[in-house]
PDB file of C-alpha atoms in Angstrom:
ATOM      1  CA  MET A   1    -144.530  12.843  10.262  1.00 46.00           C
ATOM      2  CA  THR A   2    -143.648   9.293  11.121  1.00 42.00           C
ATOM      3  CA  GLU A   3    -142.842   6.255   9.058  1.00 42.00           C
ATOM      4  CA  LEU A   4    -140.898   3.373  10.468  1.00 41.00           C
ATOM      5  CA  ALA A   5    -138.517   1.886   7.964  1.00 41.00           C
ATOM      6  CA  PRO A   6    -138.880  -1.792   7.160  1.00 42.00           C
ATOM      7  CA  GLY A   7    -136.435  -4.306   8.493  1.00 47.00           C
ATOM      8  CA  ASP A   8    -134.143  -3.992  11.436  1.00 55.00           C
ATOM      9  CA  PRO A   9    -131.666  -1.082  11.250  1.00 60.00           C
ATOM     10  CA  THR A  10    -129.524  -2.487  14.080  1.00 61.00           C
ATOM     11  CA  GLY A  11    -129.114  -6.017  12.774  1.00 66.00           C
ATOM     12  CA  GLY A  12    -131.105  -7.713  15.505  1.00 76.00           C
ATOM     13  CA  ARG A  13    -129.601  -6.020  18.534  1.00 87.00           C
ATOM     14  CA  PRO A  14    -131.462  -3.451  20.661  1.00 93.00           C
ATOM     15  CA  ILE A  15    -131.419   0.203  19.638  1.00 96.00           C
ATOM     16  CA  ARG A  16    -128.811   1.812  21.901  1.00 97.00           C
ATOM     17  CA  VAL A  17    -129.906   5.150  23.372  1.00 97.00           C
ATOM     18  CA  VAL A  18    -128.197   7.915  25.368  1.00 97.00           C
ATOM     19  CA  VAL A  19    -130.580  10.073  27.440  1.00 97.00           C
ATOM     20  CA  ALA A  20    -129.629  13.600  28.562  1.00 97.00           C
ATOM     21  CA  ASP A  21    -131.736  15.784  30.871  1.00 96.00           C
ATOM     22  CA  ASP A  22    -130.622  17.988  33.756  1.00 94.00           C
ATOM     23  CA  GLN A  23    -133.528  16.903  35.972  1.00 94.00           C
ATOM     24  CA  GLU A  24    -132.682  13.564  37.526  1.00 95.00           C
ATOM     25  CA  ILE A  25    -136.275  12.472  38.008  1.00 95.00           C
ATOM     26  CA  VAL A  26    -137.119  13.226  34.365  1.00 93.00           C
ATOM     27  CA  ARG A  27    -133.925  11.634  33.070  1.00 95.00           C
ATOM     28  CA  THR A  28    -134.485   8.492  35.116  1.00 95.00           C
ATOM     29  CA  GLY A  29    -138.129   8.336  34.071  1.00 94.00           C
ATOM     30  CA  LEU A  30    -137.295   8.590  30.377  1.00 94.00           C
ATOM     31  CA  ALA A  31    -134.656   5.898  30.738  1.00 95.00           C
ATOM     32  CA  MET A  32    -137.089   3.581  32.532  1.00 95.00           C
ATOM     33  CA  ILE A  33    -139.761   4.109  29.878  1.00 94.00           C
ATOM     34  CA  LEU A  34    -137.339   3.376  27.051  1.00 95.00           C
ATOM     35  CA  ASP A  35    -135.744   0.378  28.746  1.00 95.00           C
ATOM     36  CA  ALA A  36    -139.210  -1.129  29.125  1.00 94.00           C
ATOM     37  CA  GLN A  37    -139.801  -0.930  25.352  1.00 93.00           C
ATOM     38  CA  PRO A  38    -138.999  -3.974  23.193  1.00 90.00           C
ATOM     39  CA  GLY A  39    -135.825  -3.538  21.191  1.00 93.00           C
ATOM     40  CA  ILE A  40    -134.529  -0.452  23.023  1.00 96.00           C
ATOM     41  CA  GLU A  41    -131.678  -0.238  25.538  1.00 96.00           C
ATOM     42  CA  VAL A  42    -130.519   2.901  27.366  1.00 97.00           C
ATOM     43  CA  VAL A  43    -126.724   2.632  27.492  1.00 97.00           C
ATOM     44  CA  ALA A  44    -125.919   5.916  29.271  1.00 97.00           C
ATOM     45  CA  GLN A  45    -127.406   9.004  30.882  1.00 97.00           C
ATOM     46  CA  ALA A  46    -126.069  12.551  31.168  1.00 96.00           C
ATOM     47  CA  ALA A  47    -127.106  15.563  33.242  1.00 95.00           C
ATOM     48  CA  ASP A  48    -125.775  18.282  30.904  1.00 95.00           C
ATOM     49  CA  GLY A  49    -124.969  18.896  27.271  1.00 94.00           C
ATOM     50  CA  GLN A  50    -121.197  18.702  27.568  1.00 96.00           C
ATOM     51  CA  ARG A  51    -121.338  15.301  29.221  1.00 96.00           C
ATOM     52  CA  ALA A  52    -123.938  14.160  26.702  1.00 96.00           C
ATOM     53  CA  VAL A  53    -121.652  15.050  23.790  1.00 97.00           C
ATOM     54  CA  GLU A  54    -118.690  13.294  25.402  1.00 97.00           C
ATOM     55  CA  VAL A  55    -120.647  10.133  26.144  1.00 97.00           C
ATOM     56  CA  ALA A  56    -122.279  10.045  22.721  1.00 97.00           C
ATOM     57  CA  ARG A  57    -118.971  10.453  20.910  1.00 97.00           C
ATOM     58  CA  ARG A  58    -117.463   7.657  22.973  1.00 97.00           C
ATOM     59  CA  LEU A  59    -120.338   5.170  22.802  1.00 97.00           C
ATOM     60  CA  ARG A  60    -121.739   6.032  19.338  1.00 97.00           C
ATOM     61  CA  PRO A  61    -125.345   5.149  20.262  1.00 97.00           C
ATOM     62  CA  ASP A  62    -127.997   4.581  17.626  1.00 96.00           C
ATOM     63  CA  VAL A  63    -130.098   7.435  19.021  1.00 97.00           C
ATOM     64  CA  CYS A  64    -129.531  10.343  21.416  1.00 97.00           C
ATOM     65  CA  LEU A  65    -132.521  11.707  23.347  1.00 97.00           C
ATOM     66  CA  PHE A  66    -131.722  15.248  24.513  1.00 96.00           C
ATOM     67  CA  ASP A  67    -133.617  17.803  26.566  1.00 94.00           C
ATOM     68  CA  ILE A  68    -133.272  21.362  25.243  1.00 92.00           C
ATOM     69  CA  ARG A  69    -132.749  23.254  28.486  1.00 90.00           C
ATOM     70  CA  MET A  70    -129.573  21.982  30.106  1.00 92.00           C
ATOM     71  CA  PRO A  71    -126.773  23.830  31.904  1.00 89.00           C
ATOM     72  CA  GLY A  72    -123.634  24.783  29.988  1.00 89.00           C
ATOM     73  CA  ILE A  73    -124.140  23.351  26.520  1.00 93.00           C
ATOM     74  CA  ASP A  74    -127.869  23.103  25.890  1.00 94.00           C
ATOM     75  CA  GLY A  75    -129.560  20.371  23.897  1.00 94.00           C
ATOM     76  CA  ILE A  76    -129.551  22.359  20.669  1.00 94.00           C
ATOM     77  CA  GLU A  77    -125.808  22.998  20.761  1.00 96.00           C
ATOM     78  CA  ALA A  78    -125.189  19.383  21.772  1.00 96.00           C
ATOM     79  CA  THR A  79    -127.257  18.325  18.775  1.00 96.00           C
ATOM     80  CA  ARG A  80    -125.287  20.619  16.466  1.00 95.00           C
ATOM     81  CA  ARG A  81    -121.997  19.121  17.674  1.00 96.00           C
ATOM     82  CA  LEU A  82    -123.197  15.561  17.081  1.00 97.00           C
ATOM     83  CA  ALA A  83    -125.519  15.894  14.099  1.00 93.00           C
ATOM     84  CA  GLY A  84    -125.018  19.323  12.527  1.00 90.00           C
ATOM     85  CA  PRO A  85    -124.313  19.984   8.844  1.00 83.00           C
ATOM     86  CA  ALA A  86    -120.568  20.103   9.496  1.00 87.00           C
ATOM     87  CA  VAL A  87    -120.462  16.680  11.178  1.00 91.00           C
ATOM     88  CA  ALA A  88    -119.031  14.049   8.856  1.00 88.00           C
ATOM     89  CA  ASP A  89    -120.594  11.044  10.609  1.00 90.00           C
ATOM     90  CA  PRO A  90    -123.670  12.424  12.389  1.00 92.00           C
ATOM     91  CA  LEU A  91    -125.559  10.663  15.127  1.00 95.00           C
ATOM     92  CA  ALA A  92    -129.338  10.470  15.260  1.00 93.00           C
ATOM     93  CA  VAL A  93    -130.717  12.937  17.805  1.00 95.00           C
ATOM     94  CA  VAL A  94    -134.279  13.308  19.053  1.00 94.00           C
ATOM     95  CA  VAL A  95    -134.951  16.473  21.045  1.00 93.00           C
ATOM     96  CA  ILE A  96    -137.541  16.382  23.808  1.00 91.00           C
ATOM     97  CA  THR A  97    -138.811  19.368  25.751  1.00 85.00           C
ATOM     98  CA  THR A  98    -141.605  20.682  27.930  1.00 82.00           C
ATOM     99  CA  PHE A  99    -141.991  23.771  25.783  1.00 70.00           C
ATOM    100  CA  ASP A 100    -143.962  23.796  22.523  1.00 64.00           C
ATOM    101  CA  LEU A 101    -142.130  26.832  21.143  1.00 68.00           C
ATOM    102  CA  ASP A 102    -141.511  27.253  17.427  1.00 64.00           C
ATOM    103  CA  GLU A 103    -138.081  28.753  17.938  1.00 73.00           C
ATOM    104  CA  TYR A 104    -136.975  25.652  19.853  1.00 79.00           C
ATOM    105  CA  VAL A 105    -138.231  23.298  17.177  1.00 77.00           C
ATOM    106  CA  TYR A 106    -136.758  25.406  14.397  1.00 75.00           C
ATOM    107  CA  ALA A 107    -133.356  25.621  16.088  1.00 83.00           C
ATOM    108  CA  ALA A 108    -133.293  21.920  16.951  1.00 85.00           C
ATOM    109  CA  LEU A 109    -134.003  20.777  13.401  1.00 80.00           C
ATOM    110  CA  ARG A 110    -131.563  23.319  11.963  1.00 82.00           C
ATOM    111  CA  ALA A 111    -128.987  21.830  14.317  1.00 89.00           C
ATOM    112  CA  GLY A 112    -129.595  18.381  12.837  1.00 88.00           C
ATOM    113  CA  ALA A 113    -132.196  16.813  15.120  1.00 89.00           C
ATOM    114  CA  ARG A 114    -134.071  13.893  13.610  1.00 83.00           C
ATOM    115  CA  GLY A 115    -137.125  14.294  15.790  1.00 84.00           C
ATOM    116  CA  PHE A 116    -138.854  16.619  18.200  1.00 85.00           C
ATOM    117  CA  LEU A 117    -141.205  15.563  20.991  1.00 86.00           C
ATOM    118  CA  LEU A 118    -142.882  17.073  24.005  1.00 84.00           C
ATOM    119  CA  LYS A 119    -142.291  15.394  27.340  1.00 84.00           C
ATOM    120  CA  ASP A 120    -145.964  14.537  27.652  1.00 83.00           C
ATOM    121  CA  ALA A 121    -145.834  12.536  24.410  1.00 81.00           C
ATOM    122  CA  GLY A 122    -146.241   9.206  26.173  1.00 85.00           C
ATOM    123  CA  SER A 123    -144.342   5.942  25.911  1.00 89.00           C
ATOM    124  CA  VAL A 124    -145.755   4.881  22.529  1.00 87.00           C
ATOM    125  CA  LEU A 125    -144.790   8.066  20.688  1.00 85.00           C
ATOM    126  CA  LEU A 126    -141.429   8.145  22.466  1.00 90.00           C
ATOM    127  CA  SER A 127    -140.679   4.609  21.345  1.00 90.00           C
ATOM    128  CA  GLN A 128    -141.816   5.397  17.795  1.00 86.00           C
ATOM    129  CA  ALA A 129    -139.526   8.436  17.676  1.00 87.00           C
ATOM    130  CA  VAL A 130    -136.524   6.363  18.755  1.00 92.00           C
ATOM    131  CA  HIS A 131    -137.274   3.628  16.216  1.00 90.00           C
ATOM    132  CA  ALA A 132    -137.833   6.200  13.463  1.00 83.00           C
ATOM    133  CA  ALA A 133    -134.576   7.997  14.223  1.00 87.00           C
ATOM    134  CA  ALA A 134    -132.645   4.718  14.278  1.00 89.00           C
ATOM    135  CA  SER A 135    -134.134   3.877  10.880  1.00 81.00           C
ATOM    136  CA  GLY A 136    -132.987   7.172   9.373  1.00 77.00           C
ATOM    137  CA  ASP A 137    -136.471   8.658   9.452  1.00 72.00           C
ATOM    138  CA  ALA A 138    -138.014  11.480  11.448  1.00 72.00           C
ATOM    139  CA  LEU A 139    -140.856  11.951  13.877  1.00 73.00           C
ATOM    140  CA  ILE A 140    -142.078  15.331  15.030  1.00 71.00           C
ATOM    141  CA  ALA A 141    -144.801  15.820  17.617  1.00 68.00           C
ATOM    142  CA  PRO A 142    -148.063  15.990  15.633  1.00 60.00           C
ATOM    143  CA  SER A 143    -149.049  19.220  17.386  1.00 60.00           C
ATOM    144  CA  VAL A 144    -146.162  21.112  15.811  1.00 61.00           C
ATOM    145  CA  THR A 145    -145.429  19.373  12.492  1.00 59.00           C
ATOM    146  CA  THR A 146    -147.220  21.495   9.901  1.00 57.00           C
ATOM    147  CA  ARG A 147    -146.911  24.750  11.831  1.00 60.00           C
ATOM    148  CA  LEU A 148    -143.197  24.185  12.240  1.00 61.00           C
ATOM    149  CA  LEU A 149    -142.427  23.354   8.626  1.00 58.00           C
ATOM    150  CA  ARG A 150    -144.347  26.359   7.381  1.00 57.00           C
ATOM    151  CA  ALA A 151    -142.320  28.529   9.741  1.00 60.00           C
ATOM    152  CA  PHE A 152    -139.255  27.703   7.650  1.00 56.00           C
ATOM    153  CA  ALA A 153    -140.943  29.237   4.635  1.00 52.00           C
ATOM    154  CA  ASP A 154    -142.013  32.318   6.606  1.00 57.00           C
ATOM    155  CA  THR A 155    -138.548  33.063   7.961  1.00 55.00           C
ATOM    156  CA  GLY A 156    -136.777  32.077   4.772  1.00 52.00           C
ATOM    157  CA  PRO A 157    -133.480  30.183   4.479  1.00 50.00           C
ATOM    158  CA  THR A 158    -130.221  31.801   5.555  1.00 54.00           C
ATOM    159  CA  ALA A 159    -128.841  31.084   2.061  1.00 58.00           C
ATOM    160  CA  PRO A 160    -130.462  30.388  -1.301  1.00 64.00           C
ATOM    161  CA  PRO A 161    -132.011  26.890  -1.292  1.00 65.00           C
ATOM    162  CA  ARG A 162    -129.730  24.325  -2.850  1.00 74.00           C
ATOM    163  CA  GLN A 163    -130.710  22.987  -6.238  1.00 83.00           C
ATOM    164  CA  PRO A 164    -131.262  19.259  -6.769  1.00 87.00           C
ATOM    165  CA  VAL A 165    -128.385  17.402  -8.370  1.00 86.00           C
ATOM    166  CA  GLU A 166    -130.901  16.175 -10.964  1.00 91.00           C
ATOM    167  CA  PRO A 167    -134.332  17.598 -11.861  1.00 91.00           C
ATOM    168  CA  LEU A 168    -137.238  16.079  -9.957  1.00 94.00           C
ATOM    169  CA  THR A 169    -139.733  14.004 -11.884  1.00 95.00           C
ATOM    170  CA  ASP A 170    -143.433  14.860 -11.799  1.00 95.00           C
ATOM    171  CA  ARG A 171    -144.072  11.934  -9.458  1.00 96.00           C
ATOM    172  CA  GLU A 172    -141.220  13.000  -7.177  1.00 96.00           C
ATOM    173  CA  GLU A 173    -142.765  16.477  -6.995  1.00 94.00           C
ATOM    174  CA  GLN A 174    -146.033  14.885  -5.872  1.00 95.00           C
ATOM    175  CA  VAL A 175    -144.285  12.788  -3.245  1.00 94.00           C
ATOM    176  CA  LEU A 176    -142.289  15.829  -2.129  1.00 93.00           C
ATOM    177  CA  ALA A 177    -145.473  17.813  -1.517  1.00 90.00           C
ATOM    178  CA  ALA A 178    -146.981  14.962   0.467  1.00 88.00           C
ATOM    179  CA  VAL A 179    -143.865  14.569   2.620  1.00 85.00           C
ATOM    180  CA  ALA A 180    -143.889  18.318   3.295  1.00 81.00           C
ATOM    181  CA  ARG A 181    -147.453  18.046   4.572  1.00 77.00           C
ATOM    182  CA  GLY A 182    -146.410  15.388   7.068  1.00 71.00           C
ATOM    183  CA  ARG A 183    -147.853  12.376   5.268  1.00 76.00           C
ATOM    184  CA  THR A 184    -146.470   8.923   6.047  1.00 75.00           C
ATOM    185  CA  ASN A 185    -145.346   6.574   3.301  1.00 81.00           C
ATOM    186  CA  SER A 186    -148.554   4.571   3.692  1.00 82.00           C
ATOM    187  CA  GLU A 187    -150.684   7.698   3.389  1.00 84.00           C
ATOM    188  CA  ILE A 188    -148.751   8.833   0.316  1.00 89.00           C
ATOM    189  CA  ALA A 189    -149.253   5.427  -1.305  1.00 91.00           C
ATOM    190  CA  GLY A 190    -152.992   5.703  -0.753  1.00 93.00           C
ATOM    191  CA  GLU A 191    -153.258   9.274  -1.976  1.00 94.00           C
ATOM    192  CA  LEU A 192    -151.220   8.712  -5.132  1.00 95.00           C
ATOM    193  CA  HIS A 193    -152.491   5.168  -5.794  1.00 95.00           C
ATOM    194  CA  ILE A 194    -149.012   3.664  -5.921  1.00 94.00           C
ATOM    195  CA  SER A 195    -147.376   0.868  -3.961  1.00 93.00           C
ATOM    196  CA  LEU A 196    -145.605   1.413  -0.642  1.00 87.00           C
ATOM    197  CA  SER A 197    -142.316   0.209  -2.130  1.00 90.00           C
ATOM    198  CA  THR A 198    -142.660   2.763  -4.938  1.00 94.00           C
ATOM    199  CA  VAL A 199    -143.180   5.543  -2.396  1.00 91.00           C
ATOM    200  CA  LYS A 200    -140.055   4.458  -0.521  1.00 88.00           C
ATOM    201  CA  THR A 201    -138.094   4.482  -3.782  1.00 93.00           C
ATOM    202  CA  HIS A 202    -139.258   8.023  -4.556  1.00 94.00           C
ATOM    203  CA  VAL A 203    -138.449   9.252  -1.037  1.00 91.00           C
ATOM    204  CA  ALA A 204    -134.968   7.737  -1.255  1.00 90.00           C
ATOM    205  CA  SER A 205    -134.459   9.391  -4.644  1.00 94.00           C
ATOM    206  CA  LEU A 206    -135.571  12.755  -3.234  1.00 94.00           C
ATOM    207  CA  MET A 207    -133.107  12.467  -0.383  1.00 89.00           C
ATOM    208  CA  THR A 208    -130.320  11.685  -2.829  1.00 92.00           C
ATOM    209  CA  LYS A 209    -131.176  14.489  -5.265  1.00 94.00           C
ATOM    210  CA  LEU A 210    -131.592  17.050  -2.476  1.00 92.00           C
ATOM    211  CA  ALA A 211    -128.622  15.841  -0.421  1.00 88.00           C
ATOM    212  CA  ALA A 212    -131.059  15.534   2.484  1.00 83.00           C
ATOM    213  CA  ARG A 213    -130.321  13.302   5.435  1.00 73.00           C
ATOM    214  CA  ASN A 214    -133.937  12.694   6.444  1.00 74.00           C
ATOM    215  CA  ARG A 215    -137.565  13.506   5.678  1.00 77.00           C
ATOM    216  CA  VAL A 216    -137.471  16.683   7.746  1.00 74.00           C
ATOM    217  CA  GLU A 217    -134.804  18.171   5.478  1.00 79.00           C
ATOM    218  CA  VAL A 218    -136.806  17.110   2.416  1.00 85.00           C
ATOM    219  CA  ALA A 219    -139.900  18.845   3.820  1.00 80.00           C
ATOM    220  CA  ILE A 220    -137.967  21.981   4.745  1.00 79.00           C
ATOM    221  CA  TRP A 221    -136.573  22.200   1.221  1.00 85.00           C
ATOM    222  CA  ALA A 222    -140.102  21.976  -0.192  1.00 85.00           C
ATOM    223  CA  TYR A 223    -141.194  24.965   1.880  1.00 78.00           C
ATOM    224  CA  GLU A 224    -138.032  26.975   1.282  1.00 79.00           C
ATOM    225  CA  THR A 225    -138.416  26.588  -2.475  1.00 83.00           C
ATOM    226  CA  HIS A 226    -142.165  27.354  -2.243  1.00 79.00           C
ATOM    227  CA  ARG A 227    -143.175  24.051  -3.753  1.00 78.00           C
ATOM    228  CA  VAL A 228    -145.580  23.902  -0.835  1.00 71.00           C
ATOM    229  CA  ARG A 229    -147.137  27.129   0.405  1.00 60.00           C
ATOM    230  CA  ARG A 230    -149.121  28.169   3.428  1.00 48.00           C
ATOM    231  CA  GLY A 231    -152.571  26.715   3.161  1.00 45.00           C
ATOM    232  CA  GLY A 232    -151.486  24.635   0.171  1.00 44.00           C
TER     233      GLY A 232
END
């Protein structure tokens, strides 16, 4: 699920990133990869979750890139403190890990993460995830996208799914289903034979009606309310 928003979300300046990983060689490598990408600047690094939260709150970066397994406060708890449902002004967090485990992905996105990648994703996907997060969008490693979102339906929400503030139109229902299946805006436009700008308008309307902060939350809601079912 990846769709880079049009325009420049940072007003012409580089996307500022904080990287947190307890392994120095991995942390340094991620920072070097990101710094080499056009339009991205690593402004700080942290070796544990507590430090990552402190630095992120102080610097207010555009994107935080957090490993899951860190001493003390892990990446999931750090994400919850910076981007969780209770945070009034959440930061964009992308979680990156060596382990392709559903429970990690589930917990990270529940905590407010705007993306989930494996450490072998490569520089292109890493850069795309940072740009997507900075644009208010989401990117999840392709290997886990559909499996992950369906897991939300299997486990069920902890509370009854919220109802939209206004009923969804038939076209919004179609766009919702496509988003839940991991389609990009361009793919949705092609499938539904509508313009890209119209797709973006419908996605924005869905986010407003569902009080969702990104496409991941829109997709989760679709599965939780059984608008999209396993194999559907």
